[in-house]
Short mmCIF file of C-alpha atoms in Angstrom, two decimals:
data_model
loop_
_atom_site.label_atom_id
_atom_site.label_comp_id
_atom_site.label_asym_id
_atom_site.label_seq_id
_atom_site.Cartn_x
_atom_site.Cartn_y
_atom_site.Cartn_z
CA UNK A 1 -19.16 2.43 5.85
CA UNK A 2 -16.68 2.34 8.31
CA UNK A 3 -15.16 5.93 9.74
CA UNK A 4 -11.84 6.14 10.20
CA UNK A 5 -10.84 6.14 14.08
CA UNK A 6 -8.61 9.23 14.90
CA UNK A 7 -7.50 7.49 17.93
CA UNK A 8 -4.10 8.99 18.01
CA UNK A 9 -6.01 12.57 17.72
CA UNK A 10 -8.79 11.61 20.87
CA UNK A 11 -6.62 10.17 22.94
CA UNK A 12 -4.40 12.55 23.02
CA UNK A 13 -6.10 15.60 22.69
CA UNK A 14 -6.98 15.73 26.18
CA UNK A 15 -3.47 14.79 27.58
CA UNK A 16 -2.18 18.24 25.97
CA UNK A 17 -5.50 19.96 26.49
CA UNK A 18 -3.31 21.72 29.59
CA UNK A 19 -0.21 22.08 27.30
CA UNK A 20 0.56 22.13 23.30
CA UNK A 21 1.95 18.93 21.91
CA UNK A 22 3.67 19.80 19.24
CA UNK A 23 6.90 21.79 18.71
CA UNK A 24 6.17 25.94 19.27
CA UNK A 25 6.61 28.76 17.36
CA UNK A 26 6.54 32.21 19.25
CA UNK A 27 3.38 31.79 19.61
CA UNK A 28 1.30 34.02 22.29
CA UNK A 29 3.71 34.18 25.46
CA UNK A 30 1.38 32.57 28.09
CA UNK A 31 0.49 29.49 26.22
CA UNK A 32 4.42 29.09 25.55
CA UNK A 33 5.18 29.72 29.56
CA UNK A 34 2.51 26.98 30.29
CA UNK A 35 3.85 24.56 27.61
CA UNK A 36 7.34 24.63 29.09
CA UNK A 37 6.13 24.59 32.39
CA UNK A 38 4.14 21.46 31.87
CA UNK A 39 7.91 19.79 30.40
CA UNK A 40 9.34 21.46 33.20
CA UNK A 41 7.40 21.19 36.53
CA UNK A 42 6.85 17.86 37.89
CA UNK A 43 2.93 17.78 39.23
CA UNK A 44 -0.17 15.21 39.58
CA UNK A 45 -3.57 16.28 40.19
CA UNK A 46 -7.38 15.47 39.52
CA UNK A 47 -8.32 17.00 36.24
CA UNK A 48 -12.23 17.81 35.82
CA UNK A 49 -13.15 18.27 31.67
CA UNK A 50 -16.53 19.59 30.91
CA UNK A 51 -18.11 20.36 27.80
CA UNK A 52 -21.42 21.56 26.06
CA UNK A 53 -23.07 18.83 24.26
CA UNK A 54 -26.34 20.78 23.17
CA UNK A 55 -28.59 21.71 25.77
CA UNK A 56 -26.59 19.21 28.36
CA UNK A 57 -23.30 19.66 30.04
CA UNK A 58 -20.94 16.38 30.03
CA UNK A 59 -18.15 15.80 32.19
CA UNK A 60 -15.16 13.62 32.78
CA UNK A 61 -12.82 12.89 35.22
CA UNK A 62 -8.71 12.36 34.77
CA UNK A 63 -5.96 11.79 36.93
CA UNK A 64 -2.45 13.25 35.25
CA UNK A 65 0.94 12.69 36.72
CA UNK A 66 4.23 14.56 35.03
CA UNK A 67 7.57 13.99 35.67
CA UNK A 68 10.95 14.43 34.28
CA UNK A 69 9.60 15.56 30.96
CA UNK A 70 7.04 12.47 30.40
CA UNK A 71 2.97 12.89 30.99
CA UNK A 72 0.52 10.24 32.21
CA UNK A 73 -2.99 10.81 31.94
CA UNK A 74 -5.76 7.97 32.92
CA UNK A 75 -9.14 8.11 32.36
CA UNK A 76 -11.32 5.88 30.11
CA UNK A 77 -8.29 5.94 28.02
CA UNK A 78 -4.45 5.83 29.52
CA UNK A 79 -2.10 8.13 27.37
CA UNK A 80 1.41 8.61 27.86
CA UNK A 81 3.81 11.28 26.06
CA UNK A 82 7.70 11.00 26.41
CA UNK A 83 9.94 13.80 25.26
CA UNK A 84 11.42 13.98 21.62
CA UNK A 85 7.73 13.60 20.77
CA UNK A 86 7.10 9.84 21.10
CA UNK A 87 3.26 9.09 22.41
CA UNK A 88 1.91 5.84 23.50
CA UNK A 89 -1.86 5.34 24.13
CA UNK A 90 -3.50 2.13 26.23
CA UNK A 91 -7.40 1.61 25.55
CA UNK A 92 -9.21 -0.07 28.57
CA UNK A 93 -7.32 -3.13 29.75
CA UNK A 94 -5.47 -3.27 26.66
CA UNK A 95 -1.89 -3.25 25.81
CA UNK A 96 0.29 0.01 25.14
CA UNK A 97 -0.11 1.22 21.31
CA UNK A 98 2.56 3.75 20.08
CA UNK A 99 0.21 6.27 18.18
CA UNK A 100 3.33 8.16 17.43
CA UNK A 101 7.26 8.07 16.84
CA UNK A 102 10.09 10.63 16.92
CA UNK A 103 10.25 10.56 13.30
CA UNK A 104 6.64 11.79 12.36
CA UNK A 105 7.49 15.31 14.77
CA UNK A 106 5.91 18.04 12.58
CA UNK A 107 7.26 21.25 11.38
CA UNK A 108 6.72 24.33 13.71
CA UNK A 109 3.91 25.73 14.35
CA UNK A 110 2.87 28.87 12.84
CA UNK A 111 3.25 31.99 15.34
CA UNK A 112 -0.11 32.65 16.05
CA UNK A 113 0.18 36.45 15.40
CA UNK A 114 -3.77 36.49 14.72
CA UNK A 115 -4.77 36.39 18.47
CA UNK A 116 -4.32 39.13 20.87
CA UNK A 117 -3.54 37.53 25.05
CA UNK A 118 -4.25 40.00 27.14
CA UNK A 119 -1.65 41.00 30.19
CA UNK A 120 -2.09 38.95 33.31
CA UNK A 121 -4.26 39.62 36.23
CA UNK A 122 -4.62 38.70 39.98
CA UNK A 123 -7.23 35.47 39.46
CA UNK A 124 -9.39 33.27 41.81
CA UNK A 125 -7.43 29.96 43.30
CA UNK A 126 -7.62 27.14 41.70
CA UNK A 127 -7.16 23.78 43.16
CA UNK A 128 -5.83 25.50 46.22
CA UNK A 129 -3.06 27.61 43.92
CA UNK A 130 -2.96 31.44 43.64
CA UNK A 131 -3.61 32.13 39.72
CA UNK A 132 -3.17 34.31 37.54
CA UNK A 133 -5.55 35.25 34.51
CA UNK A 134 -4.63 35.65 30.15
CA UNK A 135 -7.45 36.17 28.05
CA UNK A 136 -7.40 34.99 24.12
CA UNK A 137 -9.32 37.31 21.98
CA UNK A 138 -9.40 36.84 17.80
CA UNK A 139 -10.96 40.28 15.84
CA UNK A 140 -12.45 41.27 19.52
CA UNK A 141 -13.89 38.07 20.42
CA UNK A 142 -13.12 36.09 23.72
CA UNK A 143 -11.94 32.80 22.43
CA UNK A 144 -10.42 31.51 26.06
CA UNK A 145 -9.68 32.33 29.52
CA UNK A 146 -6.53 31.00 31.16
CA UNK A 147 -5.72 30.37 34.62
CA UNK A 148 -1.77 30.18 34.94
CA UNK A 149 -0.39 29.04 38.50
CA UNK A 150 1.62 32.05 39.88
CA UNK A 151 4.09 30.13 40.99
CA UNK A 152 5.47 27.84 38.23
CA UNK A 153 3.04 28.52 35.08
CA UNK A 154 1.27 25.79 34.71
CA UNK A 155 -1.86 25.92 33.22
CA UNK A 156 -4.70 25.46 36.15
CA UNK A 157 -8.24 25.83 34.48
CA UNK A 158 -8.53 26.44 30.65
CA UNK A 159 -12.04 28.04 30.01
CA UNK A 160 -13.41 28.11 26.39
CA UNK A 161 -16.43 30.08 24.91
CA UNK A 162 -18.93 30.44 22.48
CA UNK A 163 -19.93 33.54 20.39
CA UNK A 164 -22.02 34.36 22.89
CA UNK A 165 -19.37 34.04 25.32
CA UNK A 166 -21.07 31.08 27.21
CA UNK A 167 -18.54 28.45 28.50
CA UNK A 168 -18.96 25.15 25.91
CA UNK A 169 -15.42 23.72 27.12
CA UNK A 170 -13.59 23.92 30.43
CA UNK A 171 -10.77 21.73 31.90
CA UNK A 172 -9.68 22.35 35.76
CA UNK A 173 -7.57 20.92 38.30
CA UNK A 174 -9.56 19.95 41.01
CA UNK A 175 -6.64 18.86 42.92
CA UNK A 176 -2.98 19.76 42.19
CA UNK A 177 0.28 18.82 44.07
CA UNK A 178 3.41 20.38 42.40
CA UNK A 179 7.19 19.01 43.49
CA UNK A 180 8.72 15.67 43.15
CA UNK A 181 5.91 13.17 42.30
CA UNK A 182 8.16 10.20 43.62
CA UNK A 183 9.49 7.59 41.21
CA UNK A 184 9.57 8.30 37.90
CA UNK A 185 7.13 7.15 35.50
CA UNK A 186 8.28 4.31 34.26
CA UNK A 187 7.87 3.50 29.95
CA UNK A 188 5.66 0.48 29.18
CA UNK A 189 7.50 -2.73 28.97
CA UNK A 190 6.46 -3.35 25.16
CA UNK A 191 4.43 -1.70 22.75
CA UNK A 192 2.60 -2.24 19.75
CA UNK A 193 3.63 -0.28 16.45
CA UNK A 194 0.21 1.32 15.36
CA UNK A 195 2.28 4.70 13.78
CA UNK A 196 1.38 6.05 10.69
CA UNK A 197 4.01 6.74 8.43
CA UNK A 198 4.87 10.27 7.05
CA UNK A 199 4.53 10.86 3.54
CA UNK A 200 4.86 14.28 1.08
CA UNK A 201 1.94 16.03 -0.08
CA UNK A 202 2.88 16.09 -3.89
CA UNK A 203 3.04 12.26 -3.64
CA UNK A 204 -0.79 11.86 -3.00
CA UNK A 205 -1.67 12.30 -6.32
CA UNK A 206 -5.06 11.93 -6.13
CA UNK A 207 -5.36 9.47 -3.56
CA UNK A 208 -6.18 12.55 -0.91
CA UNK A 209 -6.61 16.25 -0.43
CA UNK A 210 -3.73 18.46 1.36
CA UNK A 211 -3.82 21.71 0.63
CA UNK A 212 -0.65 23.97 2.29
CA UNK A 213 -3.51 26.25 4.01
CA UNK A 214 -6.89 25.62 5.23
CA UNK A 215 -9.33 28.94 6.20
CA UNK A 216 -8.58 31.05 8.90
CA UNK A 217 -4.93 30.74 9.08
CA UNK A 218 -4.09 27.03 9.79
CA UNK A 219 -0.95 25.92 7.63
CA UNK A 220 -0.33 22.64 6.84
CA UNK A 221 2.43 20.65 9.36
CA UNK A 222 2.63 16.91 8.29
CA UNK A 223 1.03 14.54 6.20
CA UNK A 224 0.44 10.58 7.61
CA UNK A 225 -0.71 7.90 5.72
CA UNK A 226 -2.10 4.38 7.74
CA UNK A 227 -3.23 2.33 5.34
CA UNK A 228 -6.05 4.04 3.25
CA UNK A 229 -6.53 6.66 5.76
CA UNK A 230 -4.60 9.93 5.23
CA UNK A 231 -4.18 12.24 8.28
CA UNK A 232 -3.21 15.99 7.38
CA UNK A 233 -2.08 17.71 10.37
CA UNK A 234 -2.46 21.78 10.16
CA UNK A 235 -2.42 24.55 12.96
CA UNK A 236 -2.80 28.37 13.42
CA UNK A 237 0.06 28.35 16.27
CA UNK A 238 -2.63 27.63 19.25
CA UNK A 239 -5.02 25.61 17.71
CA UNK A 240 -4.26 22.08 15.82
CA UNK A 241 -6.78 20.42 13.72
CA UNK A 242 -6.38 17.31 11.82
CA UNK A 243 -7.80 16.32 8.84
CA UNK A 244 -8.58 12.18 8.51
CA UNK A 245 -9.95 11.28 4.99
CA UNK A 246 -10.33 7.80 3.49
CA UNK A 247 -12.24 5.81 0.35
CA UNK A 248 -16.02 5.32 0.72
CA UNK A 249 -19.49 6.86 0.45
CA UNK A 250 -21.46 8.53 4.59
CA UNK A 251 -24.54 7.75 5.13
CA UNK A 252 -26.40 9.07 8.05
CA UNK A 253 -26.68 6.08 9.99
CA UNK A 254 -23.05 6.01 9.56
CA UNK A 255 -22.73 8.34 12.16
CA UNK A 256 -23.85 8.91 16.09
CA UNK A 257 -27.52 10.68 16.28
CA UNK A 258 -26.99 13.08 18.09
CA UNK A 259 -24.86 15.17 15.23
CA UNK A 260 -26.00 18.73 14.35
CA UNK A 261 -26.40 19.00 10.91
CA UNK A 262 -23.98 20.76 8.87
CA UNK A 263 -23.12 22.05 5.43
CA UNK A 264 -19.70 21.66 3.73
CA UNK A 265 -19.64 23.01 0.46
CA UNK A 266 -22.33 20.45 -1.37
CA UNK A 267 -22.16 18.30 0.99
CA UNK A 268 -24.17 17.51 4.42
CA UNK A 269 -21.98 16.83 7.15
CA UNK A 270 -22.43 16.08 10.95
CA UNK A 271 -20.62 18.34 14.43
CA UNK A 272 -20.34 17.02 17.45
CA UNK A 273 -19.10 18.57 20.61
CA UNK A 274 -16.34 16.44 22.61
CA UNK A 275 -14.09 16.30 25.69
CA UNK A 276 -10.86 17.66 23.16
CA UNK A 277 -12.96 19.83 21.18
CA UNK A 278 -14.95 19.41 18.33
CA UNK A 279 -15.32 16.95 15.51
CA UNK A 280 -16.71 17.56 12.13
CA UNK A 281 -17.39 14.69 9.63
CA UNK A 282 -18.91 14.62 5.53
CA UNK A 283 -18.33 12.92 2.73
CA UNK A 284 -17.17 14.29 -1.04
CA UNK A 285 -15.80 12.70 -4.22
CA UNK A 286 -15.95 8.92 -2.86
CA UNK A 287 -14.15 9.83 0.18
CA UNK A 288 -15.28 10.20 3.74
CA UNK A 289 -13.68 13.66 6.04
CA UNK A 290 -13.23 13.94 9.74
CA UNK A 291 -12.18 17.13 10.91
CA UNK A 292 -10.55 17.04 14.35
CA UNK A 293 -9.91 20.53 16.53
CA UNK A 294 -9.80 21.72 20.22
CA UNK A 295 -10.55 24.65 18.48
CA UNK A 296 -13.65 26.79 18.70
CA UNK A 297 -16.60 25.13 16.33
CA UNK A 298 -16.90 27.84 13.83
CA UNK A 299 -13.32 27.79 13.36
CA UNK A 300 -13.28 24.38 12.76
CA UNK A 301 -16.37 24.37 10.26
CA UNK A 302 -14.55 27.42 8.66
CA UNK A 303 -11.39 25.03 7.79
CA UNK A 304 -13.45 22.34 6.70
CA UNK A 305 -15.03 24.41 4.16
CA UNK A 306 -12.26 26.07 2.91
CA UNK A 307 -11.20 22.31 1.92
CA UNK A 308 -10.87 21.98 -1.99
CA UNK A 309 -12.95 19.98 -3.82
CA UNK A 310 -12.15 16.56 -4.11
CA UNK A 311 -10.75 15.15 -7.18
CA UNK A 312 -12.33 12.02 -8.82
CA UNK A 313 -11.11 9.02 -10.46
CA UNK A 314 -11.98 9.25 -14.35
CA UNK A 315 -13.05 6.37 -15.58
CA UNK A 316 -11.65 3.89 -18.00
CA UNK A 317 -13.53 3.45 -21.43
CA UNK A 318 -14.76 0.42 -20.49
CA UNK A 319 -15.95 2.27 -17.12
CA UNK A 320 -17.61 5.18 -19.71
CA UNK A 321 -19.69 2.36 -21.85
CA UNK A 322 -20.48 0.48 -18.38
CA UNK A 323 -22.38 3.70 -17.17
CA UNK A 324 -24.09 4.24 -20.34
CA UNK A 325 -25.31 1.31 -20.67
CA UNK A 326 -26.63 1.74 -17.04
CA UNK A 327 -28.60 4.66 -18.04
CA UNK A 328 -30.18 3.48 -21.03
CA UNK A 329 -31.08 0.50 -19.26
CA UNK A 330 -32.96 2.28 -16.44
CA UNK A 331 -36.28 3.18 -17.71
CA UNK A 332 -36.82 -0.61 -18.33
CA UNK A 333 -36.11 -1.77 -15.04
#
């Protein structure tokens, strides 16, 4: 079995790991500020991600360059984002893919009246800026620390933690030059048309599961279809997660090793901790999940619980007499 690739999702989770992507609601104030100052405020800088990967820290290194409303960010990967929400992505020595097109922009996001930021504070410098400090708490938990440049609002150092309020996820400038950049990032000369296309929930029938909520708050935003794969886009107004589902059967050497071991509803299902976030995949009814999140893990595990079970294909009465056949069969094989 093959898993569906949510390349669109990992490549350009952490280009907007600094910023939100997608159109805001009035959501907490900071994370607004910082999201208009990253359209705003022409910058480039060395990004450092780090992240918790069981007992061992990982880490990555990015350079990011914004200008006149457009974002580069190279790494392993080279994304760009241009305004009116079109997104190209470049794999290593590849050509530019467009992942996504002005016509798939999602609805709002919700307001994000669940968290509580609280008011700003004189912080440490970061990247040789004077900052200042937002916390995100959810029912009296830290969730994340913010480091907003005093100056222009731009998000410097984004630090998120566990229950036990242990860092698992951090991205920092290490270097940061705000001001004109030079000349302006120029589009790639041609691309290749790798967008899904949007469709409506009711018409899924029973080809996929999209239900309006998910646990925890997230409401449903879009629904994509590319090819057999079905991406349902949802968010609690800071966090987005995406939903990926497609036809066929996990098994565990379908997946990476390293996977913790999870349950979602009857079924076993594998976490693992990445540079955007966290990733949660399981199978159910014929069809394999990936849940995709920066959010925190047992938010994300939450939401992919809270998914409805998946419907099945009855089968045809040649199908029935098929099975039955099978069965009686078995005990003299």
């Amino acid at each position: 079995m093959k898993l569906a690739s949510p390349a669109a999702v990992t490549a350009l989770a952490l280009a907007f790991g600094l910023a939100g992507s997608l159109p805001a609601a009035a959501g907490p104030a900071p994370l607004e500020r910082a999201r208009e100052a990253a359209e705003d405020t022409p910058f480039e800088g060395v990004l450092q991600v780090r992240w918790r990967d069981g007992a061992e820290t990982r880490s990555e290194r990015l350079t990011v360059a914004a200008a006149s409303g457009a974002l580069v960010v190279r790494g392993a990967n080279q994304v760009m984002a241009r305004p009116a929400s079109v997104r190209l992505v470049s794999h290593r020595g590849g050509g530019w893919e467009e992942l996504w097109r002005p016509s798939l922009t999602p609805a709002p996001r919700p307001d994000g009246s669940k968290y509580v930021t609280t008011e700003p504070v004189d912080g440490p410098r970061v990247a040789g800026r004077t900052s200042r400090v937002v916390e995100l708490h959810h029912k009296g938990r830290l969730l994340e620390r913010l480091y907003l440049d005093k100056e222009t609002g731009l998000l410097l150092q984004r630090d998120q933690f566990d229950v036990s309020r242990t860092v698992v996820r951090s991205l920092a400038f290490e270097s940061l030059k705000v001001g004109d950049p030079g000349a302006p990032l120029a589009d790639p000369p041609a691309t290749a048309n790798h967008a899904p296309k949007a469709v409506a929930a009711e018409r899924l029938g029973r080809s996929a599961v999209a239900p309006g909520t998910l646990g925890d708050g997230y409401e449903r935003m879009g629904v994509y279809r590319d090819g057999s794969v079905v991406h349902v886009l949802y968010s609690d107004g800071v966090y987005d997660l995406s939903v990926f589902q497609q036809p066929g059967r996990l098994r565990r050497s379908d997946v990476p090793p390293s996977g913790e071991r999870v349950v979602v509803g009857s079924a076993t299902g594998w976490r693992y901790p990445w540079p955007g976030g966290q990733l949660v995949v399981w199978s159910s009814g014929g069809k394999v999940f990936t849940a995709v999140s920066d959010a925190p893990a047992d938010q994300v595990l939450a939401a992919a619980r809270s998914m409805p079970p998946t419907p099945t294909r009855e089968l045809s009465l040649l199908g029935k007499v098929r099975r039955a056949c099978e069965a009686l069969m078995a005990p003299l094989r």
